[in-house]
């Protein structure tokens, strides 16, 4: 014990003797130790050991609270584990210490995006682009943010810039094709998918999307080839089987069509369109009772399925079940009114995708016809862009209140 006490006394005396110089060397030691901790954390992070890496970054911060890189890297470990709420304060602290810290800025944007905070994420992505305007991945991330929000024109502009900077960027190229398709520009979508496949010829998902765009142009042979290529690669989408069924039905190959629609239902048992098509094909094969069962199942899966109501109504009228047929035709007329108004409001919303009024009107139409979940989704999406839009807040609160009462009852 005397030796230990002497050591402390000696160290204190040495610090006093060194004065400012001693303080400098001590701070330098802590700075070096903090940097070493960051490097150790980086090694662990490279091995995907995020929690272990986080402990080293936290140690670095304890040694040097002003080390922006340590705060940023700690945020990265949390974001990598999708702990976005925990990551954000670390990125914000890094940016307080170093406002131009690129990794912290992009990490903050990704974390805000992960929490669905659209406006804040958009702002942070744009600030990241201000720091590095030639960084293609940021354009992709911003494009994807817009894509998810239904802002397809804005998404396309970002994806276009991403592929200009990185021509072989598969995800950006494929998503650019997708937003072109969603904008009813299938020819341009096809061109982008073909460019993507030139660089990545074994991407089954791109072939599946290519098939969908060919279907939009009624180019059935090309669609079939694309879908079959996707399936051969191992990408078996619901849409591929369904559209192959539609093509077979168009060609009069009814048994093949029926097989494809059954495969569709194996992938998605709630696919109302597949039940409706099964009914149509089965009716053509002369099995009317079975067809009626399929139509009823389509209506059960989607009470707003206008086509299934019409087909079942016509079948009942043909069978002499006039009252049931007429009743279904009345429902069909109401559903067609909804579809017509919906198409008109969607066109208005697509022309002004950031207009709260256009989205609000769309949500109110869903409510008018009893599609509460669809209305809620529209209002929630609207409030991401316009958090202060009180009418949408009120409608959403009413929906939540009714849901709560229903659950309690």
Coordinates of C-alpha atoms in Angstrom, one line a residue:
X1 CA 0.0 0.0 0.0
X2 CA 2.8 2.6 0.7
X3 CA 4.1 2.1 -2.8
X4 CA 0.6 2.7 -4.3
X5 CA 0.1 5.9 -2.2
X6 CA 3.6 7.1 -3.2
X7 CA 2.6 6.6 -6.9
X8 CA -0.5 8.8 -6.6
X9 CA 1.4 11.5 -4.7
X10 CA 4.2 11.4 -7.2
X11 CA 1.8 11.6 -10.1
X12 CA 0.0 14.6 -8.6
X13 CA 3.3 16.3 -8.0
X14 CA 4.4 15.6 -11.5
X15 CA 1.2 17.1 -12.9
X16 CA 1.7 20.2 -10.9
X17 CA 5.3 20.5 -12.0
X18 CA 4.4 20.1 -15.6
X19 CA 1.6 22.6 -15.4
X20 CA 0.1 23.4 -18.8
X21 CA 2.4 20.9 -20.6
X22 CA 1.1 18.0 -18.4
X23 CA -2.5 19.0 -19.2
X24 CA -1.7 18.9 -22.9
X25 CA -0.1 15.5 -22.8
X26 CA -3.0 14.1 -20.8
X27 CA -5.6 15.5 -23.2
X28 CA -3.5 14.1 -26.1
X29 CA -3.5 10.7 -24.5
X30 CA -7.3 10.8 -24.2
X31 CA -7.6 11.9 -27.8
X32 CA -5.4 9.1 -29.0
X33 CA -7.2 6.5 -26.8
X34 CA -10.5 7.7 -28.2
X35 CA -9.3 7.4 -31.8
X36 CA -8.0 3.9 -31.0
X37 CA -11.4 3.0 -29.6
X38 CA -13.1 4.2 -32.8
X39 CA -10.7 2.1 -34.9
X40 CA -11.5 -1.0 -32.7
X41 CA -15.2 -0.2 -33.1
X42 CA -14.8 0.1 -36.9
X43 CA -13.1 -3.4 -37.0
X44 CA -16.0 -4.9 -35.1
X45 CA -18.6 -3.1 -37.3
X46 CA -16.9 -4.5 -40.4
X47 CA -17.5 -7.9 -38.9
X48 CA -21.2 -7.0 -38.4
X49 CA -20.8 -7.1 -34.6
X50 CA -22.8 -4.0 -34.0
X51 CA -23.4 -4.1 -30.3
X52 CA -19.8 -4.8 -29.6
X53 CA -18.7 -2.0 -31.9
X54 CA -21.2 0.4 -30.1
X55 CA -19.4 -0.2 -26.8
X56 CA -16.1 1.0 -28.3
X57 CA -17.7 4.0 -29.8
X58 CA -19.3 4.8 -26.4
X59 CA -15.9 4.5 -24.8
X60 CA -14.4 6.8 -27.4
X61 CA -17.1 9.4 -26.5
X62 CA -16.4 9.1 -22.8
X63 CA -12.7 9.8 -23.6
X64 CA -13.4 12.6 -26.1
X65 CA -17.0 13.9 -26.1
X66 CA -16.1 16.2 -29.0
X67 CA -15.2 13.4 -31.4
X68 CA -17.9 13.7 -34.0
X69 CA -16.8 10.5 -35.8
X70 CA -17.5 8.5 -32.6
X71 CA -21.0 9.9 -32.3
X72 CA -21.7 9.3 -35.9
X73 CA -20.4 5.7 -35.8
X74 CA -22.4 5.0 -32.7
X75 CA -25.5 6.2 -34.6
X76 CA -24.6 3.9 -37.5
X77 CA -24.5 0.9 -35.3
X78 CA -28.0 1.7 -34.0
X79 CA -29.4 2.4 -37.4
X80 CA -27.9 -0.9 -38.7
X81 CA -29.9 -2.7 -36.1
X82 CA -33.0 -0.6 -37.1
X83 CA -33.0 1.2 -33.7
X84 CA -33.7 4.5 -35.6
X85 CA -35.0 6.4 -32.6
X86 CA -31.8 5.6 -30.6
X87 CA -29.6 6.5 -33.6
X88 CA -31.0 9.9 -34.3
X89 CA -29.5 11.7 -31.2
X90 CA -26.1 10.4 -32.0
X91 CA -26.2 11.7 -35.5
X92 CA -27.6 15.0 -34.3
X93 CA -24.7 15.4 -31.8
X94 CA -22.2 14.6 -34.5
X95 CA -23.7 17.3 -36.7
X96 CA -23.7 19.8 -33.9
X97 CA -19.9 19.1 -33.5
X98 CA -19.3 18.9 -37.3
X99 CA -22.1 20.4 -39.4
X100 CA -20.6 19.1 -42.7
X101 CA -20.2 15.5 -41.4
X102 CA -21.5 13.6 -44.4
X103 CA -21.9 10.2 -42.8
X104 CA -23.8 11.7 -39.9
X105 CA -26.0 13.6 -42.3
X106 CA -26.9 10.6 -44.4
X107 CA -27.3 8.5 -41.3
X108 CA -29.8 11.0 -39.9
X109 CA -31.7 11.0 -43.2
X110 CA -31.9 7.2 -43.2
X111 CA -33.0 7.0 -39.6
X112 CA -35.7 9.6 -40.1
X113 CA -36.8 7.8 -43.2
X114 CA -37.0 4.5 -41.2
X115 CA -39.3 6.2 -38.6
X116 CA -41.6 7.5 -41.4
X117 CA -40.8 11.1 -40.7
X118 CA -41.1 12.1 -44.4
X119 CA -40.5 15.9 -44.3
X120 CA -37.5 15.7 -41.9
X121 CA -36.0 12.8 -43.9
X122 CA -36.5 14.7 -47.2
X123 CA -34.7 17.8 -45.7
X124 CA -31.8 15.7 -44.5
X125 CA -31.3 13.9 -47.8
X126 CA -31.3 17.2 -49.6
X127 CA -28.7 18.6 -47.1
X128 CA -26.6 15.4 -47.8
X129 CA -26.8 16.2 -51.5
X130 CA -25.6 19.7 -50.8
X131 CA -22.5 18.1 -49.2
X132 CA -21.9 15.5 -52.0
X133 CA -24.0 16.3 -55.1
X134 CA -22.3 13.5 -57.0
X135 CA -23.2 10.7 -54.6
X136 CA -25.5 8.5 -56.5
X137 CA -26.8 6.5 -53.5
X138 CA -28.4 9.5 -52.0
X139 CA -30.4 10.2 -55.1
X140 CA -31.6 6.6 -54.9
X141 CA -32.6 6.9 -51.2
X142 CA -34.4 10.2 -51.9
X143 CA -36.1 8.6 -54.9
X144 CA -37.2 5.7 -52.8
X145 CA -38.6 8.0 -50.2
X146 CA -40.7 9.7 -52.9
X147 CA -41.6 6.4 -54.4
X148 CA -43.1 5.1 -51.1
X149 CA -45.0 8.3 -50.7
X150 CA -46.6 8.0 -54.2
X151 CA -44.7 11.0 -55.5
X152 CA -43.8 9.2 -58.7
X153 CA -42.6 12.1 -60.8
X154 CA -40.2 13.3 -58.1
X155 CA -39.1 9.7 -57.5
X156 CA -38.3 9.3 -61.2
X157 CA -36.2 12.5 -61.3
X158 CA -34.0 11.2 -58.4
X159 CA -33.7 7.7 -59.9
X160 CA -32.7 9.2 -63.2
X161 CA -29.9 11.1 -61.5
X162 CA -28.8 8.0 -59.7
X163 CA -28.4 6.0 -62.9
X164 CA -26.7 8.9 -64.6
X165 CA -24.1 8.9 -61.9
X166 CA -24.0 5.0 -61.6
X167 CA -25.2 3.5 -64.9
X168 CA -25.1 -0.1 -63.6
X169 CA -27.0 0.7 -60.3
X170 CA -29.5 -2.1 -60.5
X171 CA -31.9 -1.0 -57.8
X172 CA -32.1 2.5 -59.1
X173 CA -32.6 1.3 -62.7
X174 CA -35.3 -1.2 -61.7
X175 CA -37.1 1.3 -59.6
X176 CA -37.0 3.9 -62.3
X177 CA -38.7 1.4 -64.6
X178 CA -41.3 0.7 -61.8
X179 CA -42.2 4.4 -61.3
X180 CA -42.5 4.9 -65.1
X181 CA -44.9 1.9 -65.1
X182 CA -46.9 3.5 -62.2
X183 CA -47.0 6.7 -64.2
X184 CA -48.6 4.8 -67.1
X185 CA -45.5 5.0 -69.1
X186 CA -44.9 1.3 -69.9
X187 CA -42.8 1.8 -73.0
X188 CA -40.2 3.8 -71.0
X189 CA -40.4 1.3 -68.2
X190 CA -39.6 -1.5 -70.6
X191 CA -36.6 0.4 -71.9
X192 CA -35.2 0.8 -68.3
X193 CA -35.8 -2.9 -67.4
X194 CA -34.0 -4.0 -70.6
X195 CA -31.1 -1.7 -69.7
X196 CA -31.0 -3.2 -66.2
X197 CA -31.1 -6.8 -67.6
X198 CA -28.2 -6.0 -70.0
X199 CA -26.0 -5.5 -66.9
X200 CA -27.7 -8.0 -64.6
X201 CA -29.2 -10.8 -66.9
X202 CA -30.3 -13.1 -64.0
X203 CA -32.5 -10.7 -62.1
X204 CA -35.8 -12.5 -61.9
X205 CA -37.7 -9.7 -60.3
X206 CA -36.8 -7.4 -63.2
X207 CA -38.2 -9.9 -65.6
X208 CA -41.4 -10.1 -63.6
X209 CA -41.8 -6.3 -63.7
X210 CA -40.9 -6.4 -67.4
X211 CA -43.7 -8.8 -68.0
X212 CA -46.2 -6.5 -66.2
X213 CA -45.2 -3.6 -68.4
X214 CA -45.6 -5.7 -71.6
X215 CA -49.1 -6.7 -70.3
X216 CA -50.0 -3.0 -70.0
X217 CA -49.3 -2.7 -73.8
X218 CA -51.2 -6.0 -74.5
X219 CA -47.9 -7.4 -75.9
X220 CA -48.8 -10.9 -74.6
X221 CA -46.0 -12.9 -76.3
X222 CA -43.3 -10.6 -74.8
X223 CA -45.1 -10.7 -71.4
X224 CA -45.2 -14.5 -71.4
X225 CA -41.5 -14.8 -72.3
X226 CA -40.6 -12.3 -69.5
X227 CA -42.7 -14.1 -66.9
X228 CA -41.4 -17.5 -67.9
X229 CA -37.9 -16.3 -67.7
X230 CA -38.6 -14.9 -64.2
X231 CA -40.1 -18.3 -63.1
X232 CA -37.1 -20.2 -64.6
X233 CA -34.8 -18.1 -62.5
X234 CA -36.8 -18.9 -59.4
X235 CA -38.9 -15.7 -59.0
X236 CA -42.5 -16.9 -58.9
X237 CA -44.7 -13.8 -58.3
X238 CA -48.4 -13.8 -57.9
X239 CA -48.7 -11.3 -60.8
X240 CA -46.8 -13.6 -63.1
X241 CA -49.1 -16.6 -62.6
X242 CA -52.2 -14.4 -62.8
X243 CA -51.1 -12.7 -66.0
X244 CA -50.1 -16.0 -67.6
X245 CA -53.7 -17.1 -66.8
X246 CA -55.1 -14.0 -68.5
X247 CA -53.0 -14.6 -71.6
X248 CA -54.1 -18.3 -71.7
X249 CA -57.7 -17.2 -71.4
X250 CA -57.3 -14.7 -74.2
X251 CA -55.9 -17.5 -76.4
X252 CA -58.8 -19.8 -75.5
X253 CA -56.7 -22.2 -73.6
X254 CA -59.1 -22.5 -70.7
X255 CA -57.7 -25.4 -68.9
X256 CA -54.2 -23.8 -68.9
X257 CA -55.8 -20.5 -67.7
X258 CA -57.6 -22.3 -64.9
X259 CA -54.3 -24.0 -63.8
X260 CA -52.5 -20.6 -63.7
X261 CA -55.3 -19.0 -61.6
X262 CA -55.1 -21.9 -59.2
X263 CA -51.4 -21.3 -58.9
X264 CA -52.1 -17.7 -58.3
X265 CA -54.3 -18.7 -55.3
X266 CA -51.6 -21.0 -54.0
X267 CA -49.4 -17.9 -53.8
X268 CA -52.2 -15.6 -52.4
X269 CA -55.4 -17.2 -51.2
X270 CA -57.1 -13.8 -50.9
X271 CA -56.6 -12.8 -54.6
X272 CA -60.1 -11.8 -55.6
X273 CA -59.3 -11.2 -59.2
X274 CA -58.1 -14.8 -59.5
X275 CA -61.3 -16.1 -58.1
X276 CA -63.3 -13.9 -60.5
X277 CA -61.2 -15.1 -63.5
X278 CA -61.6 -18.7 -62.3
X279 CA -65.3 -18.2 -62.3
X280 CA -65.3 -16.8 -65.9
X281 CA -63.2 -19.6 -67.2
X282 CA -65.2 -22.2 -65.4
X283 CA -68.5 -20.7 -66.8
X284 CA -67.0 -20.9 -70.3
X285 CA -66.3 -24.6 -69.7
X286 CA -70.0 -25.0 -68.9
X287 CA -69.7 -25.5 -65.1
X288 CA -72.0 -22.7 -64.0
X289 CA -72.6 -23.8 -60.4
X290 CA -68.9 -24.0 -59.8
X291 CA -68.5 -20.6 -61.5
X292 CA -71.0 -19.1 -59.1
X293 CA -69.0 -20.4 -56.2
X294 CA -65.9 -18.7 -57.5
X295 CA -67.7 -15.4 -58.0
X296 CA -69.1 -15.5 -54.5
X297 CA -65.6 -16.2 -53.2
X298 CA -64.3 -13.2 -55.1
X299 CA -66.9 -11.0 -53.5
X300 CA -66.2 -12.4 -50.1
X301 CA -62.5 -11.6 -50.5
X302 CA -63.2 -8.1 -52.0
X303 CA -66.8 -6.8 -51.3
X304 CA -66.0 -4.0 -53.7
X305 CA -65.2 -6.2 -56.7
X306 CA -67.4 -4.8 -59.4
X307 CA -66.6 -7.4 -62.0
X308 CA -67.5 -10.3 -59.7
X309 CA -70.8 -8.7 -58.9
X310 CA -71.6 -8.2 -62.6
X311 CA -70.6 -11.7 -63.6
X312 CA -72.6 -13.3 -60.8
X313 CA -75.6 -11.1 -61.6
X314 CA -75.5 -12.1 -65.3
X315 CA -75.3 -15.8 -64.3
X316 CA -78.3 -15.5 -62.0
X317 CA -80.3 -13.7 -64.6
X318 CA -79.5 -16.4 -67.1
X319 CA -80.6 -19.0 -64.6
X320 CA -83.9 -17.2 -64.0
X321 CA -83.0 -15.9 -60.6
X322 CA -84.2 -12.4 -61.4
X323 CA -84.5 -10.9 -58.0
X324 CA -81.0 -11.9 -57.0
X325 CA -79.6 -10.9 -60.3
X326 CA -81.2 -7.4 -60.2
X327 CA -80.1 -6.9 -56.6
X328 CA -76.5 -7.7 -57.7
X329 CA -76.8 -5.3 -60.6
X330 CA -77.8 -2.5 -58.3
X331 CA -74.7 -3.2 -56.2
X332 CA -72.7 -3.3 -59.4
X333 CA -74.0 0.1 -60.5
X334 CA -73.0 1.6 -57.1
X335 CA -69.5 0.1 -57.4
X336 CA -69.1 1.4 -60.9
X337 CA -70.0 4.9 -59.7
X338 CA -67.3 4.6 -57.0
X339 CA -64.7 3.3 -59.5
X340 CA -65.5 6.2 -61.9
X341 CA -65.2 8.9 -59.2
X342 CA -62.1 7.2 -57.8
X343 CA -60.4 7.3 -61.2
X344 CA -61.2 11.0 -61.5
X345 CA -59.9 11.8 -58.1
X346 CA -56.7 9.7 -58.6
X347 CA -56.0 11.7 -61.8
X348 CA -56.4 14.9 -59.9
X349 CA -54.1 13.6 -57.1
X350 CA -51.5 12.5 -59.7
X351 CA -51.5 16.0 -61.3
X352 CA -50.9 17.6 -57.8
X353 CA -49.4 14.9 -55.7
X354 CA -48.4 17.2 -52.9
X355 CA -51.9 18.8 -52.7
X356 CA -53.5 18.0 -49.4
X357 CA -56.9 18.8 -50.8
X358 CA -56.6 16.3 -53.6
X359 CA -55.6 13.5 -51.2
X360 CA -58.2 14.5 -48.7
X361 CA -61.0 14.3 -51.3
X362 CA -59.7 10.8 -52.2
X363 CA -59.9 9.7 -48.6
X364 CA -63.4 11.1 -48.2
X365 CA -64.6 9.2 -51.2
X366 CA -63.3 6.0 -49.6
X367 CA -65.2 6.9 -46.4
X368 CA -68.4 7.7 -48.3
X369 CA -68.5 4.2 -49.8
X370 CA -67.5 2.5 -46.5
X371 CA -63.8 1.7 -47.3
X372 CA -62.6 2.8 -43.9
X373 CA -59.1 1.1 -44.1
X374 CA -58.4 2.7 -47.5
X375 CA -59.5 6.1 -46.1
X376 CA -57.3 5.8 -43.1
X377 CA -54.3 4.9 -45.3
X378 CA -54.8 8.0 -47.4
X379 CA -55.2 10.3 -44.4
X380 CA -52.0 8.8 -42.8
X381 CA -50.1 9.3 -46.0
X382 CA -51.4 12.8 -46.3
X383 CA -50.3 13.7 -42.8
X384 CA -46.8 12.7 -43.5
X385 CA -46.6 15.5 -46.1
X386 CA -48.9 17.9 -44.2
X387 CA -48.8 17.2 -40.5
X388 CA -50.9 20.2 -39.7
X389 CA -53.8 19.5 -42.0
X390 CA -56.5 19.5 -39.4
X391 CA -59.4 18.0 -41.5
X392 CA -57.4 14.8 -42.1
X393 CA -56.4 14.7 -38.4
X394 CA -60.1 14.9 -37.4
X395 CA -61.2 12.2 -39.9
X396 CA -58.3 9.9 -38.8
X397 CA -59.2 10.5 -35.1
X398 CA -62.8 9.6 -35.9
X399 CA -61.8 6.4 -37.6
X400 CA -59.5 5.4 -34.7
X401 CA -62.4 6.1 -32.3
X402 CA -64.8 3.9 -34.2
X403 CA -62.2 1.2 -34.4
X404 CA -61.6 1.3 -30.7
X405 CA -65.3 1.2 -29.9
X406 CA -65.7 -1.8 -32.3
X407 CA -62.8 -3.6 -30.6
X408 CA -64.2 -2.9 -27.2
X409 CA -67.7 -4.0 -28.2

